[in-house]
Every structure is written in structure tokens, then in C-alpha cells.
Coordinates of C-alpha atoms in Angstrom, one line a residue:
X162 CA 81.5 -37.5 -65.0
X163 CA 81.9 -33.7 -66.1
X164 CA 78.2 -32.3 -65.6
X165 CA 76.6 -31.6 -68.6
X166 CA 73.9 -28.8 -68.9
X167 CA 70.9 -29.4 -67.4
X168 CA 67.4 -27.8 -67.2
X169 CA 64.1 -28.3 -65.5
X170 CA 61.8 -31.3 -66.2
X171 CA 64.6 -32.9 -68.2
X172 CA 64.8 -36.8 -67.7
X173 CA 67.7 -39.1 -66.8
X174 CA 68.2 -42.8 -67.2
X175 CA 69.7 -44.7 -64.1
X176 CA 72.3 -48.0 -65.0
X177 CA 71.4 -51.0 -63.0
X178 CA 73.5 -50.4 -60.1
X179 CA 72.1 -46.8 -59.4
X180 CA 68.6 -48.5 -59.3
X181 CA 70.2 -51.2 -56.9
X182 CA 71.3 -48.2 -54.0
X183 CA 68.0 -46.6 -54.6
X184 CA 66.3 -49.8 -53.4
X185 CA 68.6 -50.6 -50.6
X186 CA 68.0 -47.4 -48.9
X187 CA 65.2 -47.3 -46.2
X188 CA 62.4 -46.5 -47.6
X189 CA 59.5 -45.3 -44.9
X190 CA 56.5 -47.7 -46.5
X191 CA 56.2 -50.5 -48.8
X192 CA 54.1 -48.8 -51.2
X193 CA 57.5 -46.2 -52.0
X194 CA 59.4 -49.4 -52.3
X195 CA 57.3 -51.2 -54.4
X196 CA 56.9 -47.8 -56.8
X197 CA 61.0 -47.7 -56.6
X198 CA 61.0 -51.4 -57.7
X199 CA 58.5 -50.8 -60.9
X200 CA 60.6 -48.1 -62.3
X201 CA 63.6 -50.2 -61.6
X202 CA 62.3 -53.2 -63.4
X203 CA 60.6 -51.0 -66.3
X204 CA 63.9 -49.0 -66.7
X205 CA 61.9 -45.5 -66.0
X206 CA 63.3 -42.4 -66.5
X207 CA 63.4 -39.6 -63.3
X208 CA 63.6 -36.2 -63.7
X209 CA 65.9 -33.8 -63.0
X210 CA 64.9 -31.5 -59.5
X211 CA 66.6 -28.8 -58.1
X212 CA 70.0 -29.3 -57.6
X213 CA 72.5 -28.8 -54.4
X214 CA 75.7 -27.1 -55.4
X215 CA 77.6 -27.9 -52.6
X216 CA 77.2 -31.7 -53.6
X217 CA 78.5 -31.6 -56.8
X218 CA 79.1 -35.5 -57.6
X219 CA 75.2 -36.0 -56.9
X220 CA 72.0 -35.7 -58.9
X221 CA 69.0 -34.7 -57.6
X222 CA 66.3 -36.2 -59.0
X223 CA 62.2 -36.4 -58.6
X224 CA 59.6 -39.1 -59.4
X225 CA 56.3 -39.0 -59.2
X226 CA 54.2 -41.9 -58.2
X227 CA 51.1 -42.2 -60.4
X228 CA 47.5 -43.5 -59.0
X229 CA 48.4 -46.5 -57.9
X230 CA 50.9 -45.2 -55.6
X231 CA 48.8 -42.6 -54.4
X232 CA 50.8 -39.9 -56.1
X233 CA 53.7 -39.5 -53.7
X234 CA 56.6 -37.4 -54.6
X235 CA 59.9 -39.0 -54.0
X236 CA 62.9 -37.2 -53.7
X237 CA 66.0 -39.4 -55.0
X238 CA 69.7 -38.8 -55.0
X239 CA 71.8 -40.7 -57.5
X240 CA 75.9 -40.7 -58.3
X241 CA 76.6 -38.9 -61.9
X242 CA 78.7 -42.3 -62.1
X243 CA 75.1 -43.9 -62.8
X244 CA 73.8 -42.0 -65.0
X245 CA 72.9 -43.9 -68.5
X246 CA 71.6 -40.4 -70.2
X247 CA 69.2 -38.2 -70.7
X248 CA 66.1 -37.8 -72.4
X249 CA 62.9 -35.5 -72.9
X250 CA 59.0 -35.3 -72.1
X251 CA 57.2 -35.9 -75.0
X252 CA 56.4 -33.4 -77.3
X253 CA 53.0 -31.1 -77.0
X254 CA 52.2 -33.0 -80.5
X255 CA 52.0 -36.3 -78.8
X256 CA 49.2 -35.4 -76.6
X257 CA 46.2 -35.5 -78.5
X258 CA 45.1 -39.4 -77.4
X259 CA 44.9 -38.1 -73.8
X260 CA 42.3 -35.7 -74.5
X261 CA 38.7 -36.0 -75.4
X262 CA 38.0 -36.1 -79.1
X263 CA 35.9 -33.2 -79.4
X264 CA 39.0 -31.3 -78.0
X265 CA 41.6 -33.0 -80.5
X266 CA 41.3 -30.4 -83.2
X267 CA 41.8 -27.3 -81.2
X268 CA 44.7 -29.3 -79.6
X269 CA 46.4 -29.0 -83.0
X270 CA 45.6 -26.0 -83.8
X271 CA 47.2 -24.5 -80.6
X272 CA 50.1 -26.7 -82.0
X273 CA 50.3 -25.4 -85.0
X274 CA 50.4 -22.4 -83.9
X275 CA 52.9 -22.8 -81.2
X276 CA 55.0 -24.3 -84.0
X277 CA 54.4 -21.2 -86.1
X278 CA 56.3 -18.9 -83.1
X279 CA 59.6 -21.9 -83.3
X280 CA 58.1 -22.4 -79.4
X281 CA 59.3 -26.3 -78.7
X282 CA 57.1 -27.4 -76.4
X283 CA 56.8 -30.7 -74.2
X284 CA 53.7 -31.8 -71.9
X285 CA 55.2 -32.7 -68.6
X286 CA 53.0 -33.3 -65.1
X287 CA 50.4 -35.9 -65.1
X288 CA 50.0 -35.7 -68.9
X289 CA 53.4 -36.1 -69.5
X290 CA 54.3 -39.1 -67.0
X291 CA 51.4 -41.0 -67.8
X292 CA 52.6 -40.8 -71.9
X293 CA 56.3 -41.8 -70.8
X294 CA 55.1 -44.7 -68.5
X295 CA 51.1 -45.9 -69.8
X296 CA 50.2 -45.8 -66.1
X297 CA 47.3 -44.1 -64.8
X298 CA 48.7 -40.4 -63.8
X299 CA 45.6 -38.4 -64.7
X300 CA 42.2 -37.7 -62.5
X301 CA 39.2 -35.5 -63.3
X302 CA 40.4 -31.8 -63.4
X303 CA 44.1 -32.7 -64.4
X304 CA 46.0 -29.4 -65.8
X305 CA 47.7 -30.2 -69.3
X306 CA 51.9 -28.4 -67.9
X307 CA 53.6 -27.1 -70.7
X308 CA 56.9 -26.5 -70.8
X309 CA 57.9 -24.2 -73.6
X310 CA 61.3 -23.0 -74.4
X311 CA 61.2 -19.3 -75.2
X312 CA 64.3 -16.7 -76.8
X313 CA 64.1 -13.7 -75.0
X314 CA 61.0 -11.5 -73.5
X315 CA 59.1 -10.6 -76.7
X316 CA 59.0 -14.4 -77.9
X317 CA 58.0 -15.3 -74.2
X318 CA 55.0 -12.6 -74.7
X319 CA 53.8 -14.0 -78.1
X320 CA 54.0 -17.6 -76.5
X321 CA 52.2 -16.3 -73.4
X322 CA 49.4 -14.9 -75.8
X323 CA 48.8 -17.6 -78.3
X324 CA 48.2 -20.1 -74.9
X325 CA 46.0 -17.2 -73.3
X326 CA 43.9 -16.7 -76.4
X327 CA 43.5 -21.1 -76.3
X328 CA 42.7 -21.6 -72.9
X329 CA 38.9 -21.1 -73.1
X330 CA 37.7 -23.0 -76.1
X331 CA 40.1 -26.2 -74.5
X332 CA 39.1 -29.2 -72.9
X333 CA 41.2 -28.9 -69.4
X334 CA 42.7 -26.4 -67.9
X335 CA 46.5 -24.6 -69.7
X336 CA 49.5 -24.5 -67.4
X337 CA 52.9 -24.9 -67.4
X338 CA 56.3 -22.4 -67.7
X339 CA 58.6 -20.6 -70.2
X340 CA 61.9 -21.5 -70.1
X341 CA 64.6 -19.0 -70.7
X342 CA 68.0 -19.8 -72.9
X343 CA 69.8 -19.0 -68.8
X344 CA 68.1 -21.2 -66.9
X345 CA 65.4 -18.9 -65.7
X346 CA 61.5 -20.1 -65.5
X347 CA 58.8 -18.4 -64.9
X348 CA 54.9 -19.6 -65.0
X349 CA 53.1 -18.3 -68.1
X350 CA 50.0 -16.9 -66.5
X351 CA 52.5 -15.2 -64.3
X352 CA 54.5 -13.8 -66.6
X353 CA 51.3 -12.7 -68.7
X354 CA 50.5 -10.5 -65.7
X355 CA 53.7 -9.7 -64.6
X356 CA 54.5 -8.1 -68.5
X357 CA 51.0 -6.4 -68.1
X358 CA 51.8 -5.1 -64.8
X359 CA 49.0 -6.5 -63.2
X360 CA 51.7 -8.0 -60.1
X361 CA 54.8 -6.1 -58.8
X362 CA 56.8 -9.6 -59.0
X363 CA 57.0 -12.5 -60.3
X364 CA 58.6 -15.6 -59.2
X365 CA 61.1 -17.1 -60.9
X366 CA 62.4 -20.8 -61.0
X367 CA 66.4 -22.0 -61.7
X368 CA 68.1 -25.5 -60.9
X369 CA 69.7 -24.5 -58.2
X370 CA 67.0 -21.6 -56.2
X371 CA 63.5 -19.9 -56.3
X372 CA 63.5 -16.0 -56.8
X373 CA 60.9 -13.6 -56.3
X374 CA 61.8 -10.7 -59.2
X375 CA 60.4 -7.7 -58.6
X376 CA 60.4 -3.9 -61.0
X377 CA 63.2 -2.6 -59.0
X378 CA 65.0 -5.5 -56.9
X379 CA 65.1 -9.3 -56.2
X380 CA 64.4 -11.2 -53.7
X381 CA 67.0 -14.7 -53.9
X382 CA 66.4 -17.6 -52.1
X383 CA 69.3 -19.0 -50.4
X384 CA 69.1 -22.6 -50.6
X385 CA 71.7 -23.6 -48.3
X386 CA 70.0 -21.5 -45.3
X387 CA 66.5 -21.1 -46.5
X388 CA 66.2 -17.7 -46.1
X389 CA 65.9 -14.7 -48.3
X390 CA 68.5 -12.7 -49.2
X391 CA 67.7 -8.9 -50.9
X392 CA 70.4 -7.7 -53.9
X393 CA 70.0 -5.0 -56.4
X394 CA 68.2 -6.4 -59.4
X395 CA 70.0 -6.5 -62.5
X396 CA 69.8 -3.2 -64.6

């Protein structure tokens, strides 16, 4: 299968027989087994992690357990030869029956406004799993993650400002990234200071490596050796 493009916290459907290697593999406890089996049997999505270029023919892909599984992370590998399609987190409009009711109004008004800046938005994290799957993801102090697909730095300021100027009068606690037409991803509080220069760098997320972007060089991670590797930042 030619790879199509992919991006963080994007979701992909499994065909029968990638679920069926998934299983067979030996898994460390019954509880990752049993969580395997569910997602299986429900036809779950995964989502997409970050990937190995030197293993092209693979996908890397993440899911995360909900309560009843004691939240583990596991990290799954599946053939592109499996792959049914792919799908989204829902939308930040889809939220409101997850949060308390006295908080359902400004909910919609940060939506409207986010809609106002043509900033698509999705809720992924806890909020976000336990809407695509109606298990139990969430726990007292659960952050709402955004992911918000910005066009360049002044939109990504304008986003970062309209959540900043929502985060007090909201019920939980405003995370989340802003996702770049490249591939690049950086955490909106982050990038809030960053623009402000209240932090030399900033840290910046791909599919494939982590970065540390600084004023006047970057710092790449290597993610075939681990290690950092300093080039001139991009003038």
C-alpha cells in the first residue's frame, strides 16, 4: 500500500486479520490481552504514533487502555496491508455531554469562537477516547487535549489567545497542540510563551522525531540513536 499522509492523533481501522497477529503476539499480562481482544471484537480504531522510517511497510500505532484496564499504553505495530482506513477524533463540538452543565455554555462559546478563526478542532486524550469508545477514560482532574489545526504563525497566535482568554472561566483544565500544514506540533501554552518570549525554546512534535527549536538553532532528536544532534535552524 502506497502510504498516504498522515498526522498526529489520526485514527486507523485494523481488517480482521491485523487484529488476529495483534492477539497472537505475547502479550506480558492478561489484562493487555483481554484490552487487545475488546477492541478486536468492538472493531476500535488505534491511533497513529510516531513512526520508524526505516520500517517502511509498518504502522506504528498507540492505544490507550481506559479505567478498566488501568490505563496502560500499548505500543502496536501493524502491516499497511491491514489497514481498513482512517478516521478522526471527534470534533470539539461533540464534547459538551462530557462536561458539567454549568460549563456547557462556555464550551460553546469557546466553539464558536474557535469556529470564527476556521480553527478545526478535535478533543483527543481521555475526552476523546472515551467519546469514540463509551468506556470510562475520564477521572477527577482529566485535561480536555485539543488538537487544533492552525495555517501559519499568526493564526496559531490568535488560536493560542482565544484558548488562553477561555481557560479560567472553564470547568477543567485546556490542553492540547497546534498542528502546523508540515507536520510540525507544538503545545499551545508553549507556543503562547514561546511567541511571547517568555522560553528560549520550544519543543516541537513530527511523526517521525521530537525537536527542541530554539531563537537561533535546533536541537533534532535522532530517533534511530536517541541522541541529539545540533544543525543550524532554518533562517
Amino acid at each position: 500500500m502506497t502510504m498516504p499522509p498522515l498526522h498526529r492523533h489520526q485514527l486507523v481501522h485494523l481488517a480482521t486479520e491485523g487484529w488476529q497477529r495483534l492477539a497472537a503476539q505475547d502479550w506480558d499480562d492478561d489484562g493487555a490481552r483481554a484490552c487487545i481482544d475488546h477492541w478486536a471484537a468492538a472493531r476500535l480504531p488505534l491511533v497513529v504514533t510516531r513512526q520508524c522510517p526505516e520500517d517502511p511497510d509498518g504502522l506504528s500505532l498507540g492505544l490507550p487502555a481506559p479505567l478498566r484496564w488501568q490505563r496502560r499504553r500499548l505500543a502496536l505495530r501493524a502491516d499497511w496491508q491491514h489497514v481498513l482506513g482512517f478516521d478522526e477524533f471527534p470534533g470539539v463540538q461533540d464534547l459538551g455531554p462530557l462536561l458539567p452543565r454549568s460549563g456547557r455554555a462556555t464550551w460553546q462559546r469557546l466553539v464558536s469562537a474557535l469556529t470564527g478563526l476556521d480553527a478545526s478542532a478535535r478533543v483527543y486524550g481521555s475526552h476523546g477516547w472515551q467519546l469514540l469508545t463509551g468506556l470510562p477514560y475520564l477521572r477527577d482532574g482529566s485535561d480536555i487535549d485539543l488538537s487544533l489545526a492552525v495555517l501559519d504563525a499568526h493564526h496559531a497566535d490568535a488560536v493560542a489567545a482565544v484558548l488562553a482568554g477561555f481557560c479560567p472561566i472553564l470547568p477543567r483544565r485546556l490542553d492540547g497542540e497546534l498542528q502546523f500544514p508540515d507536520g510540525r506540533a507544538y503545545a499551545w501554552r508553549e507556543w503562547q510563551a514561546w511567541r511571547a518570549g517568555r522560553s528560549r525554546a520550544i519543543l516541537c512534535k513530527t511523526l517521525t522525531a521530537v525537536s527542541l527549536e530554539w531563537r537561533d538553532r535546533v536541537d533534532r532528536v535522532d530517533p534511530s540513536r536517541g541522541v541529539l544532534a545540533t544543525v543550524a535552524a532554518p533562517r
